[in-house]
Amino acid sequence: MAPRPPRPHRFDVWAALAGLLGGLLLWGFGLGVRRADDPIVLLDGPWPLLLPLFVMAGCELLRRSAPRTALLVGTLALAADTLTRGSIATIVMYTDLMYAAVLYGPPRSARRIPRITGLLSVAGVLVPYAVWRVPEALLIGFAVGVIAFGPASTGLIVRNHRDAAEAARLRAEQTALLAETDRTQAVAAERSRMARELHDVVANHLSAIAIHSTAALSLDDPGTSKEALTVIRENSVQGLSEMRRLIGILRDGAGDREPAATPTLDGLGALVEGARANGLDVTLDAAYGSVPAPVELAAYRIVQESLTNALKHASPGEVTVWLRERDDALELRVTSPHDGRDAPRAPGSGAGLVGMRERAALLHGTFDAGPADAPDPADGGLWVVRASLPLTDTARGEIR
């Protein structure tokens, strides 16, 4: 089944009707472009000019849907109209077809038609004048320019402005899309940062609570249960304090309330003491100078999460926290006994290692965690967490 031709645009229908009615009105008054005795008029009388008029009006219906076909057929109709007394309505409709062919036609036609009509206008000036040597011959080229080159040039100008406006609209849409993408990425990054902070704040205290509550439930010794409950209470109070600090940071900060300070490396001593209170045998060996605040926070959180993992997974033995400033970087290492068992003393989700690796990556540093052999084979294996956080000015600028 053959496809149905596209329906004419409403404006094209009105343009065709206006041209046809205007031509019929001029025809009814007997008004034409040329006199009957003009040598170019080969088909005299009022009736021959109606055929080009109707054909041109029909071409107006195709000015958008098939502009090149309409221009080709309209050119033949204009040539036929030239052999009659002519109608100004036919000529006006042809100029509109020329304009529409450039404006709505394919880009290739839009580039070629103005060039061709321009050459025809120049030829219409030079050739007739060279043949007849009379000034009136120059009017032929002028007529070609008004009928063909003028509308084609106008259509090209309008098309260029339309294409420029469309390109600007597309750029605006792309800019809006990029802005929305940036906003989404910023929200995702902020959510990831909040998730890391929340995990680091809560995991340590809840892990200690889980382990000591298990001990309190499994042992029937009142003294041990009392010690376990004391540790549980201390971790609960500290966990609530950390949660209040995080909530204060997330608030707008309205009023006179200020969020608590961000943890720094100066708090490692208190962090280690808390880990000892939770039952870990921890040794701190730290030596460093001035450290940027983002690096301090990342190092503190990595040590905190490493001690939490040691509390949940490590076997009995000494846990060592080691920090040094070397070659414009803060080197960090946490070692804990590891016997290779699969079941931890407290449940974990694996988010801790992911958060530590993300913190190091944000500072363009390195992070590694995994089992290692102990210096003394009799001591079993070790679990080692290593991180290197740059302290250079470039890293500081990117962090901010």
mmCIF file of C-alpha atoms in Angstrom:
data_model
loop_
_atom_site.group_PDB
_atom_site.id
_atom_site.type_symbol
_atom_site.label_atom_id
_atom_site.label_comp_id
_atom_site.label_asym_id
_atom_site.label_seq_id
_atom_site.Cartn_x
_atom_site.Cartn_y
_atom_site.Cartn_z
ATOM 1 C CA MET A 1 0.000 0.000 0.000
ATOM 2 C CA ALA A 2 1.457 3.336 -1.110
ATOM 3 C CA PRO A 3 2.064 5.852 1.682
ATOM 4 C CA ARG A 4 -0.311 8.769 1.860
ATOM 5 C CA PRO A 5 1.200 12.140 0.903
ATOM 6 C CA PRO A 6 1.627 14.580 3.796
ATOM 7 C CA ARG A 7 -1.147 17.037 4.419
ATOM 8 C CA PRO A 8 -0.362 20.650 3.476
ATOM 9 C CA HIS A 9 0.410 23.051 6.286
ATOM 10 C CA ARG A 10 -2.445 25.376 7.189
ATOM 11 C CA PHE A 11 -0.411 28.462 6.275
ATOM 12 C CA ASP A 12 0.395 26.932 2.880
ATOM 13 C CA VAL A 13 -3.304 26.389 2.198
ATOM 14 C CA TRP A 14 -4.080 30.009 3.046
ATOM 15 C CA ALA A 15 -1.164 31.214 0.890
ATOM 16 C CA ALA A 16 -2.396 29.149 -2.070
ATOM 17 C CA LEU A 17 -5.964 30.426 -1.677
ATOM 18 C CA ALA A 18 -4.796 34.040 -1.334
ATOM 19 C CA GLY A 19 -2.619 33.786 -4.443
ATOM 20 C CA LEU A 20 -5.324 32.073 -6.458
ATOM 21 C CA LEU A 21 -8.081 34.502 -5.457
ATOM 22 C CA GLY A 22 -5.804 37.490 -6.067
ATOM 23 C CA GLY A 23 -4.897 36.163 -9.513
ATOM 24 C CA LEU A 24 -8.548 35.542 -10.374
ATOM 25 C CA LEU A 25 -9.421 39.047 -9.249
ATOM 26 C CA LEU A 26 -6.752 40.552 -11.493
ATOM 27 C CA TRP A 27 -7.852 38.266 -14.328
ATOM 28 C CA GLY A 28 -11.450 39.389 -13.875
ATOM 29 C CA PHE A 29 -10.377 43.028 -14.280
ATOM 30 C CA GLY A 30 -8.289 42.112 -17.296
ATOM 31 C CA LEU A 31 -5.030 43.252 -15.693
ATOM 32 C CA GLY A 32 -1.854 41.598 -16.954
ATOM 33 C CA VAL A 33 1.892 42.134 -16.842
ATOM 34 C CA ARG A 34 2.354 42.572 -20.608
ATOM 35 C CA ARG A 35 0.336 44.084 -23.439
ATOM 36 C CA ALA A 36 -1.235 41.897 -26.051
ATOM 37 C CA ASP A 37 1.072 43.275 -28.786
ATOM 38 C CA ASP A 38 4.245 42.419 -26.823
ATOM 39 C CA PRO A 39 6.484 40.216 -29.033
ATOM 40 C CA ILE A 40 7.014 37.718 -26.184
ATOM 41 C CA VAL A 41 3.271 37.051 -25.861
ATOM 42 C CA LEU A 42 2.585 33.959 -27.962
ATOM 43 C CA LEU A 43 -0.673 32.926 -26.268
ATOM 44 C CA ASP A 44 -2.927 35.957 -26.384
ATOM 45 C CA GLY A 45 -6.251 36.210 -24.665
ATOM 46 C CA PRO A 46 -7.386 36.001 -21.024
ATOM 47 C CA TRP A 47 -7.769 32.244 -20.775
ATOM 48 C CA PRO A 48 -4.196 30.969 -21.315
ATOM 49 C CA LEU A 49 -2.865 32.670 -18.147
ATOM 50 C CA LEU A 50 -5.268 30.724 -15.907
ATOM 51 C CA LEU A 51 -3.376 27.439 -16.310
ATOM 52 C CA PRO A 52 -0.060 28.770 -14.903
ATOM 53 C CA LEU A 53 -2.012 30.521 -12.146
ATOM 54 C CA PHE A 54 -3.735 27.314 -10.990
ATOM 55 C CA VAL A 55 -0.534 25.278 -11.273
ATOM 56 C CA MET A 56 1.368 27.853 -9.206
ATOM 57 C CA ALA A 57 -1.376 27.873 -6.564
ATOM 58 C CA GLY A 58 -1.138 24.064 -6.410
ATOM 59 C CA CYS A 59 2.626 24.326 -5.931
ATOM 60 C CA GLU A 60 2.029 26.611 -2.966
ATOM 61 C CA LEU A 61 0.411 23.652 -1.193
ATOM 62 C CA LEU A 62 3.761 21.813 -1.418
ATOM 63 C CA ARG A 63 6.029 24.668 -0.307
ATOM 64 C CA ARG A 64 6.890 22.897 2.989
ATOM 65 C CA SER A 65 6.280 19.209 2.331
ATOM 66 C CA ALA A 66 8.041 19.057 -1.069
ATOM 67 C CA PRO A 67 9.815 22.407 -1.643
ATOM 68 C CA ARG A 68 12.146 21.262 -4.447
ATOM 69 C CA THR A 69 9.325 19.643 -6.416
ATOM 70 C CA ALA A 70 7.174 22.734 -5.947
ATOM 71 C CA LEU A 71 10.001 24.992 -7.179
ATOM 72 C CA LEU A 72 10.664 22.831 -10.256
ATOM 73 C CA VAL A 73 7.007 22.693 -11.291
ATOM 74 C CA GLY A 74 6.593 26.367 -10.426
ATOM 75 C CA THR A 75 9.532 27.266 -12.693
ATOM 76 C CA LEU A 76 7.801 25.498 -15.614
ATOM 77 C CA ALA A 77 4.558 27.293 -14.792
ATOM 78 C CA LEU A 78 6.398 30.643 -14.705
ATOM 79 C CA ALA A 79 7.946 29.900 -18.106
ATOM 80 C CA ALA A 80 4.474 29.164 -19.475
ATOM 81 C CA ASP A 81 3.143 32.342 -17.882
ATOM 82 C CA THR A 82 5.877 34.298 -19.679
ATOM 83 C CA LEU A 83 4.319 33.297 -23.008
ATOM 84 C CA THR A 84 0.972 34.776 -21.969
ATOM 85 C CA ARG A 85 -0.001 38.263 -20.922
ATOM 86 C CA GLY A 86 1.124 37.214 -17.429
ATOM 87 C CA SER A 87 -0.264 37.597 -13.929
ATOM 88 C CA ILE A 88 1.415 39.393 -11.086
ATOM 89 C CA ALA A 89 -0.118 36.850 -8.679
ATOM 90 C CA THR A 90 1.712 34.022 -10.472
ATOM 91 C CA ILE A 91 5.028 35.873 -10.150
ATOM 92 C CA VAL A 92 4.480 36.663 -6.454
ATOM 93 C CA MET A 93 3.653 33.027 -5.690
ATOM 94 C CA TYR A 94 6.811 31.949 -7.533
ATOM 95 C CA THR A 95 8.961 34.216 -5.362
ATOM 96 C CA ASP A 96 7.407 32.573 -2.315
ATOM 97 C CA LEU A 97 8.252 29.122 -3.741
ATOM 98 C CA MET A 98 11.859 30.238 -4.236
ATOM 99 C CA TYR A 99 11.982 31.511 -0.636
ATOM 100 C CA ALA A 100 10.411 28.303 0.742
ATOM 101 C CA ALA A 101 12.760 26.041 -1.259
ATOM 102 C CA VAL A 102 15.764 27.606 0.470
ATOM 103 C CA LEU A 103 14.159 27.853 3.898
ATOM 104 C CA TYR A 104 12.530 24.407 4.113
ATOM 105 C CA GLY A 105 14.560 22.428 1.607
ATOM 106 C CA PRO A 106 17.582 20.245 2.382
ATOM 107 C CA PRO A 107 20.861 21.998 3.284
ATOM 108 C CA ARG A 108 22.389 21.122 -0.072
ATOM 109 C CA SER A 109 19.629 22.913 -1.970
ATOM 110 C CA ALA A 110 19.747 25.838 0.449
ATOM 111 C CA ARG A 111 23.395 26.394 -0.480
ATOM 112 C CA ARG A 112 23.047 25.888 -4.231
ATOM 113 C CA ILE A 113 19.874 27.809 -5.081
ATOM 114 C CA PRO A 114 21.184 31.285 -4.063
ATOM 115 C CA ARG A 115 24.375 30.674 -6.054
ATOM 116 C CA ILE A 116 22.500 29.558 -9.165
ATOM 117 C CA THR A 117 20.011 32.430 -9.022
ATOM 118 C CA GLY A 118 22.864 34.878 -8.434
ATOM 119 C CA LEU A 119 24.675 33.629 -11.547
ATOM 120 C CA LEU A 120 21.433 33.811 -13.538
ATOM 121 C CA SER A 121 20.922 37.402 -12.404
ATOM 122 C CA VAL A 122 24.445 38.348 -13.548
ATOM 123 C CA ALA A 123 23.933 36.522 -16.829
ATOM 124 C CA GLY A 124 20.573 38.264 -17.244
ATOM 125 C CA VAL A 125 22.364 41.603 -17.044
ATOM 126 C CA LEU A 126 25.395 40.884 -19.244
ATOM 127 C CA VAL A 127 24.062 38.637 -22.025
ATOM 128 C CA PRO A 128 21.021 40.680 -23.149
ATOM 129 C CA TYR A 129 23.025 43.904 -23.016
ATOM 130 C CA ALA A 130 25.811 42.348 -25.049
ATOM 131 C CA VAL A 131 23.312 41.140 -27.656
ATOM 132 C CA TRP A 132 21.004 44.153 -27.969
ATOM 133 C CA ARG A 133 23.266 46.982 -26.743
ATOM 134 C CA VAL A 134 20.340 48.908 -25.264
ATOM 135 C CA PRO A 135 19.985 50.025 -21.631
ATOM 136 C CA GLU A 136 16.540 48.429 -21.403
ATOM 137 C CA ALA A 137 18.191 45.006 -21.692
ATOM 138 C CA LEU A 138 19.604 45.460 -18.204
ATOM 139 C CA LEU A 139 16.069 45.206 -16.831
ATOM 140 C CA ILE A 140 16.037 41.467 -17.607
ATOM 141 C CA GLY A 141 18.790 40.791 -15.111
ATOM 142 C CA PHE A 142 17.100 43.073 -12.604
ATOM 143 C CA ALA A 143 13.821 41.153 -13.004
ATOM 144 C CA VAL A 144 15.622 37.821 -12.519
ATOM 145 C CA GLY A 145 17.260 39.188 -9.390
ATOM 146 C CA VAL A 146 13.946 40.412 -7.925
ATOM 147 C CA ILE A 147 12.039 37.230 -8.774
ATOM 148 C CA ALA A 148 14.707 34.591 -8.009
ATOM 149 C CA PHE A 149 17.896 35.839 -6.307
ATOM 150 C CA GLY A 150 16.198 38.190 -3.837
ATOM 151 C CA PRO A 151 13.807 35.580 -2.351
ATOM 152 C CA ALA A 152 16.551 32.917 -2.331
ATOM 153 C CA SER A 153 18.931 35.196 -0.451
ATOM 154 C CA THR A 154 16.213 36.149 2.026
ATOM 155 C CA GLY A 155 15.410 32.481 2.616
ATOM 156 C CA LEU A 156 19.092 31.726 3.214
ATOM 157 C CA ILE A 157 19.403 34.552 5.758
ATOM 158 C CA VAL A 158 16.282 33.414 7.616
ATOM 159 C CA ARG A 159 17.470 29.792 7.544
ATOM 160 C CA ASN A 160 20.861 30.737 8.961
ATOM 161 C CA HIS A 161 19.215 32.665 11.795
ATOM 162 C CA ARG A 162 16.863 29.759 12.456
ATOM 163 C CA ASP A 163 19.725 27.256 12.539
ATOM 164 C CA ALA A 164 21.692 29.544 14.853
ATOM 165 C CA ALA A 165 18.687 29.821 17.193
ATOM 166 C CA GLU A 166 18.252 26.039 17.154
ATOM 167 C CA ALA A 167 21.941 25.528 17.908
ATOM 168 C CA ALA A 168 21.691 28.000 20.793
ATOM 169 C CA ARG A 169 18.640 26.154 22.117
ATOM 170 C CA LEU A 170 20.465 22.820 21.928
ATOM 171 C CA ARG A 171 23.476 24.311 23.712
ATOM 172 C CA ALA A 172 21.168 25.641 26.414
ATOM 173 C CA GLU A 173 19.571 22.214 26.814
ATOM 174 C CA GLN A 174 22.988 20.568 26.972
ATOM 175 C CA THR A 175 24.134 23.114 29.547
ATOM 176 C CA ALA A 176 21.027 22.438 31.623
ATOM 177 C CA LEU A 177 21.607 18.694 31.283
ATOM 178 C CA LEU A 178 25.235 19.059 32.349
ATOM 179 C CA ALA A 179 24.166 21.218 35.295
ATOM 180 C CA GLU A 180 21.640 18.585 36.338
ATOM 181 C CA THR A 181 24.295 15.876 35.956
ATOM 182 C CA ASP A 182 26.707 17.893 38.082
ATOM 183 C CA ARG A 183 24.013 18.428 40.677
ATOM 184 C CA THR A 184 23.213 14.706 40.741
ATOM 185 C CA GLN A 185 26.891 13.833 41.067
ATOM 186 C CA ALA A 186 27.304 16.396 43.839
ATOM 187 C CA VAL A 187 24.324 14.938 45.700
ATOM 188 C CA ALA A 188 25.707 11.416 45.241
ATOM 189 C CA ALA A 189 29.145 12.502 46.458
ATOM 190 C CA GLU A 190 27.612 14.219 49.489
ATOM 191 C CA ARG A 191 25.521 11.151 50.280
ATOM 192 C CA SER A 192 28.632 8.992 50.009
ATOM 193 C CA ARG A 193 30.524 11.352 52.341
ATOM 194 C CA MET A 194 27.666 11.310 54.832
ATOM 195 C CA ALA A 195 27.537 7.516 54.654
ATOM 196 C CA ARG A 196 31.253 7.289 55.418
ATOM 197 C CA GLU A 197 30.959 9.700 58.332
ATOM 198 C CA LEU A 198 27.916 7.907 59.747
ATOM 199 C CA HIS A 199 29.585 4.518 59.414
ATOM 200 C CA ASP A 200 32.806 5.699 61.049
ATOM 201 C CA VAL A 201 30.953 7.429 63.881
ATOM 202 C CA VAL A 202 28.583 4.569 64.739
ATOM 203 C CA ALA A 203 30.427 1.375 63.807
ATOM 204 C CA ASN A 204 33.150 1.597 66.441
ATOM 205 C CA HIS A 205 30.797 2.141 69.361
ATOM 206 C CA LEU A 206 28.137 -0.317 68.204
ATOM 207 C CA SER A 207 30.753 -3.014 67.592
ATOM 208 C CA ALA A 208 32.047 -2.598 71.152
ATOM 209 C CA ILE A 209 28.476 -2.685 72.463
ATOM 210 C CA ALA A 210 27.705 -5.858 70.501
ATOM 211 C CA ILE A 211 30.846 -7.674 71.663
ATOM 212 C CA HIS A 212 30.524 -6.742 75.350
ATOM 213 C CA SER A 213 26.811 -7.424 75.430
ATOM 214 C CA THR A 214 27.527 -10.889 74.032
ATOM 215 C CA ALA A 215 30.105 -11.405 76.751
ATOM 216 C CA ALA A 216 27.687 -10.195 79.420
ATOM 217 C CA LEU A 217 25.012 -12.608 78.210
ATOM 218 C CA SER A 218 27.322 -15.595 77.846
ATOM 219 C CA LEU A 219 29.116 -15.291 81.221
ATOM 220 C CA ASP A 220 27.523 -15.843 84.590
ATOM 221 C CA ASP A 221 30.106 -13.822 86.502
ATOM 222 C CA PRO A 222 28.575 -10.673 88.060
ATOM 223 C CA GLY A 223 31.924 -8.846 88.038
ATOM 224 C CA THR A 224 32.525 -9.512 84.341
ATOM 225 C CA SER A 225 28.955 -8.572 83.484
ATOM 226 C CA LYS A 226 29.323 -5.305 85.395
ATOM 227 C CA GLU A 227 32.525 -4.450 83.506
ATOM 228 C CA ALA A 228 30.833 -5.280 80.221
ATOM 229 C CA LEU A 229 27.828 -3.128 81.070
ATOM 230 C CA THR A 230 30.150 -0.275 82.044
ATOM 231 C CA VAL A 231 31.873 -0.464 78.644
ATOM 232 C CA ILE A 232 28.485 -0.669 76.933
ATOM 233 C CA ARG A 233 27.317 2.466 78.724
ATOM 234 C CA GLU A 234 30.506 4.392 77.870
ATOM 235 C CA ASN A 235 30.252 3.463 74.195
ATOM 236 C CA SER A 236 26.550 4.329 74.146
ATOM 237 C CA VAL A 237 27.217 7.783 75.583
ATOM 238 C CA GLN A 238 30.131 8.392 73.198
ATOM 239 C CA GLY A 239 28.087 7.125 70.240
ATOM 240 C CA LEU A 240 25.231 9.471 71.098
ATOM 241 C CA SER A 241 27.688 12.367 71.407
ATOM 242 C CA GLU A 242 29.153 11.578 67.988
ATOM 243 C CA MET A 243 25.680 11.319 66.482
ATOM 244 C CA ARG A 244 24.726 14.703 67.917
ATOM 245 C CA ARG A 245 27.902 16.169 66.417
ATOM 246 C CA LEU A 246 27.085 14.721 62.995
ATOM 247 C CA ILE A 247 23.482 15.915 63.164
ATOM 248 C CA GLY A 248 24.734 19.374 64.122
ATOM 249 C CA ILE A 249 26.949 19.443 61.045
ATOM 250 C CA LEU A 250 24.043 18.428 58.807
ATOM 251 C CA ARG A 251 21.773 21.147 60.168
ATOM 252 C CA ASP A 252 21.672 24.656 58.752
ATOM 253 C CA GLY A 253 23.453 25.992 61.808
ATOM 254 C CA ALA A 254 20.614 28.392 62.626
ATOM 255 C CA GLY A 255 20.899 30.336 65.864
ATOM 256 C CA ASP A 256 23.955 30.354 68.055
ATOM 257 C CA ARG A 257 24.576 26.618 67.925
ATOM 258 C CA GLU A 258 27.855 25.627 66.331
ATOM 259 C CA PRO A 259 28.725 22.078 65.281
ATOM 260 C CA ALA A 260 31.526 20.348 67.153
ATOM 261 C CA ALA A 261 35.025 20.409 65.722
ATOM 262 C CA THR A 262 36.084 17.819 63.159
ATOM 263 C CA PRO A 263 38.232 15.007 64.625
ATOM 264 C CA THR A 264 41.990 15.537 64.225
ATOM 265 C CA LEU A 265 45.115 13.506 64.798
ATOM 266 C CA ASP A 266 45.378 15.026 68.277
ATOM 267 C CA GLY A 267 42.444 12.798 69.192
ATOM 268 C CA LEU A 268 44.280 9.573 68.364
ATOM 269 C CA GLY A 269 45.346 9.193 72.001
ATOM 270 C CA ALA A 270 41.737 9.290 73.186
ATOM 271 C CA LEU A 271 40.753 6.956 70.353
ATOM 272 C CA VAL A 272 43.411 4.434 71.365
ATOM 273 C CA GLU A 273 42.388 4.697 75.028
ATOM 274 C CA GLY A 274 38.816 3.960 74.041
ATOM 275 C CA ALA A 275 39.947 0.913 72.071
ATOM 276 C CA ARG A 276 41.895 -0.303 75.123
ATOM 277 C CA ALA A 277 38.803 0.148 77.245
ATOM 278 C CA ASN A 278 36.960 -2.049 74.749
ATOM 279 C CA GLY A 279 39.504 -4.832 75.278
ATOM 280 C CA LEU A 280 42.145 -4.242 72.589
ATOM 281 C CA ASP A 281 45.853 -4.232 73.353
ATOM 282 C CA VAL A 282 46.770 -1.147 71.287
ATOM 283 C CA THR A 283 50.134 0.586 70.891
ATOM 284 C CA LEU A 284 50.355 4.039 69.290
ATOM 285 C CA ASP A 285 53.556 5.145 67.542
ATOM 286 C CA ALA A 286 53.016 8.523 65.837
ATOM 287 C CA ALA A 287 55.400 11.248 64.687
ATOM 288 C CA TYR A 288 54.215 13.998 62.320
ATOM 289 C CA GLY A 289 54.287 17.734 61.819
ATOM 290 C CA SER A 290 51.731 20.132 60.356
ATOM 291 C CA VAL A 291 49.041 18.172 58.511
ATOM 292 C CA PRO A 292 46.176 19.684 56.423
ATOM 293 C CA ALA A 293 42.741 19.320 57.982
ATOM 294 C CA PRO A 294 41.346 16.979 55.263
ATOM 295 C CA VAL A 295 44.337 14.660 55.691
ATOM 296 C CA GLU A 296 43.921 14.716 59.481
ATOM 297 C CA LEU A 297 40.264 13.742 59.189
ATOM 298 C CA ALA A 298 40.982 10.955 56.688
ATOM 299 C CA ALA A 299 43.840 9.540 58.801
ATOM 300 C CA TYR A 300 41.771 9.684 61.968
ATOM 301 C CA ARG A 301 38.845 7.888 60.304
ATOM 302 C CA ILE A 302 41.107 5.215 58.802
ATOM 303 C CA VAL A 303 42.661 4.501 62.214
ATOM 304 C CA GLN A 304 39.220 4.500 63.825
ATOM 305 C CA GLU A 305 37.814 2.045 61.281
ATOM 306 C CA SER A 306 40.940 -0.145 61.503
ATOM 307 C CA LEU A 307 40.557 -0.388 65.277
ATOM 308 C CA THR A 308 36.858 -1.197 64.828
ATOM 309 C CA ASN A 309 37.733 -4.011 62.435
ATOM 310 C CA ALA A 310 40.394 -5.248 64.854
ATOM 311 C CA LEU A 311 37.802 -5.305 67.625
ATOM 312 C CA LYS A 312 35.442 -7.350 65.476
ATOM 313 C CA HIS A 313 37.858 -9.631 63.591
ATOM 314 C CA ALA A 314 41.289 -9.709 65.227
ATOM 315 C CA SER A 315 42.505 -12.621 67.333
ATOM 316 C CA PRO A 316 44.071 -11.947 70.752
ATOM 317 C CA GLY A 317 47.324 -10.039 70.522
ATOM 318 C CA GLU A 318 48.876 -6.625 70.151
ATOM 319 C CA VAL A 319 47.442 -4.050 67.728
ATOM 320 C CA THR A 320 49.888 -1.413 66.496
ATOM 321 C CA VAL A 321 49.047 2.034 65.097
ATOM 322 C CA TRP A 322 52.015 3.631 63.292
ATOM 323 C CA LEU A 323 52.111 7.111 61.644
ATOM 324 C CA ARG A 324 55.016 8.926 60.014
ATOM 325 C CA GLU A 325 55.401 11.964 57.756
ATOM 326 C CA ARG A 326 57.661 11.010 54.827
ATOM 327 C CA ASP A 327 58.290 12.566 51.397
ATOM 328 C CA ASP A 328 55.362 15.019 51.525
ATOM 329 C CA ALA A 329 52.974 12.246 52.548
ATOM 330 C CA LEU A 330 51.513 10.915 55.777
ATOM 331 C CA GLU A 331 52.236 7.191 55.986
ATOM 332 C CA LEU A 332 49.809 5.180 58.075
ATOM 333 C CA ARG A 333 49.909 1.518 59.082
ATOM 334 C CA VAL A 334 47.679 -0.459 61.466
ATOM 335 C CA THR A 335 48.555 -4.103 62.194
ATOM 336 C CA SER A 336 46.477 -6.574 64.158
ATOM 337 C CA PRO A 337 46.709 -10.342 64.808
ATOM 338 C CA HIS A 338 44.861 -12.433 62.237
ATOM 339 C CA ASP A 339 44.369 -16.196 62.419
ATOM 340 C CA GLY A 340 42.343 -16.521 59.220
ATOM 341 C CA ARG A 341 38.989 -17.353 60.815
ATOM 342 C CA ASP A 342 35.883 -16.456 58.813
ATOM 343 C CA ALA A 343 33.372 -15.680 61.573
ATOM 344 C CA PRO A 344 33.820 -12.249 63.199
ATOM 345 C CA ARG A 345 32.903 -11.542 66.789
ATOM 346 C CA ALA A 346 30.481 -8.859 65.576
ATOM 347 C CA PRO A 347 28.617 -8.651 62.248
ATOM 348 C CA GLY A 348 30.030 -6.424 59.498
ATOM 349 C CA SER A 349 28.922 -5.242 56.056
ATOM 350 C CA GLY A 350 32.276 -4.621 54.387
ATOM 351 C CA ALA A 351 31.535 -0.897 54.076
ATOM 352 C CA GLY A 352 34.491 -0.030 56.296
ATOM 353 C CA LEU A 353 37.159 -1.042 53.779
ATOM 354 C CA VAL A 354 35.230 0.699 51.009
ATOM 355 C CA GLY A 355 35.024 3.906 53.043
ATOM 356 C CA MET A 356 38.744 3.860 53.893
ATOM 357 C CA ARG A 357 39.679 3.308 50.261
ATOM 358 C CA GLU A 358 37.372 6.168 49.179
ATOM 359 C CA ARG A 359 38.910 8.537 51.733
ATOM 360 C CA ALA A 360 42.403 7.818 50.442
ATOM 361 C CA ALA A 361 41.285 8.146 46.806
ATOM 362 C CA LEU A 362 39.686 11.549 47.449
ATOM 363 C CA LEU A 363 43.087 12.811 48.598
ATOM 364 C CA HIS A 364 44.838 11.169 45.619
ATOM 365 C CA GLY A 365 46.525 8.800 48.028
ATOM 366 C CA THR A 366 46.927 5.018 48.152
ATOM 367 C CA PHE A 367 45.272 2.416 50.351
ATOM 368 C CA ASP A 368 45.806 -1.281 50.851
ATOM 369 C CA ALA A 369 44.502 -3.812 53.363
ATOM 370 C CA GLY A 370 45.101 -7.522 53.616
ATOM 371 C CA PRO A 371 46.773 -10.403 55.449
ATOM 372 C CA ALA A 372 50.549 -10.563 55.965
ATOM 373 C CA ASP A 373 53.014 -12.859 57.669
ATOM 374 C CA ALA A 374 54.073 -12.008 61.201
ATOM 375 C CA PRO A 375 57.801 -11.580 61.969
ATOM 376 C CA ASP A 376 57.585 -14.551 64.322
ATOM 377 C CA PRO A 377 55.853 -17.554 62.658
ATOM 378 C CA ALA A 378 54.735 -18.706 66.084
ATOM 379 C CA ASP A 379 52.553 -15.585 66.362
ATOM 380 C CA GLY A 380 50.436 -16.560 63.362
ATOM 381 C CA GLY A 381 49.385 -14.043 60.719
ATOM 382 C CA LEU A 382 48.714 -10.310 60.683
ATOM 383 C CA TRP A 383 46.098 -8.084 59.110
ATOM 384 C CA VAL A 384 47.754 -4.908 57.840
ATOM 385 C CA VAL A 385 46.067 -1.674 56.796
ATOM 386 C CA ARG A 386 48.335 0.722 54.882
ATOM 387 C CA ALA A 387 47.556 4.206 53.624
ATOM 388 C CA SER A 388 49.612 7.008 52.113
ATOM 389 C CA LEU A 389 47.999 10.461 52.120
ATOM 390 C CA PRO A 390 49.782 13.264 50.193
ATOM 391 C CA LEU A 391 50.563 16.556 51.921
ATOM 392 C CA THR A 392 51.607 18.554 48.818
ATOM 393 C CA ASP A 393 50.119 21.936 47.929
ATOM 394 C CA THR A 394 48.493 20.445 44.816
ATOM 395 C CA ALA A 395 46.675 17.871 46.880
ATOM 396 C CA ARG A 396 45.614 20.517 49.385
ATOM 397 C CA GLY A 397 44.208 22.736 46.640
ATOM 398 C CA GLU A 398 42.244 19.859 45.107
ATOM 399 C CA ILE A 399 40.873 18.841 48.481
ATOM 400 C CA ARG A 400 39.512 22.296 49.141
#
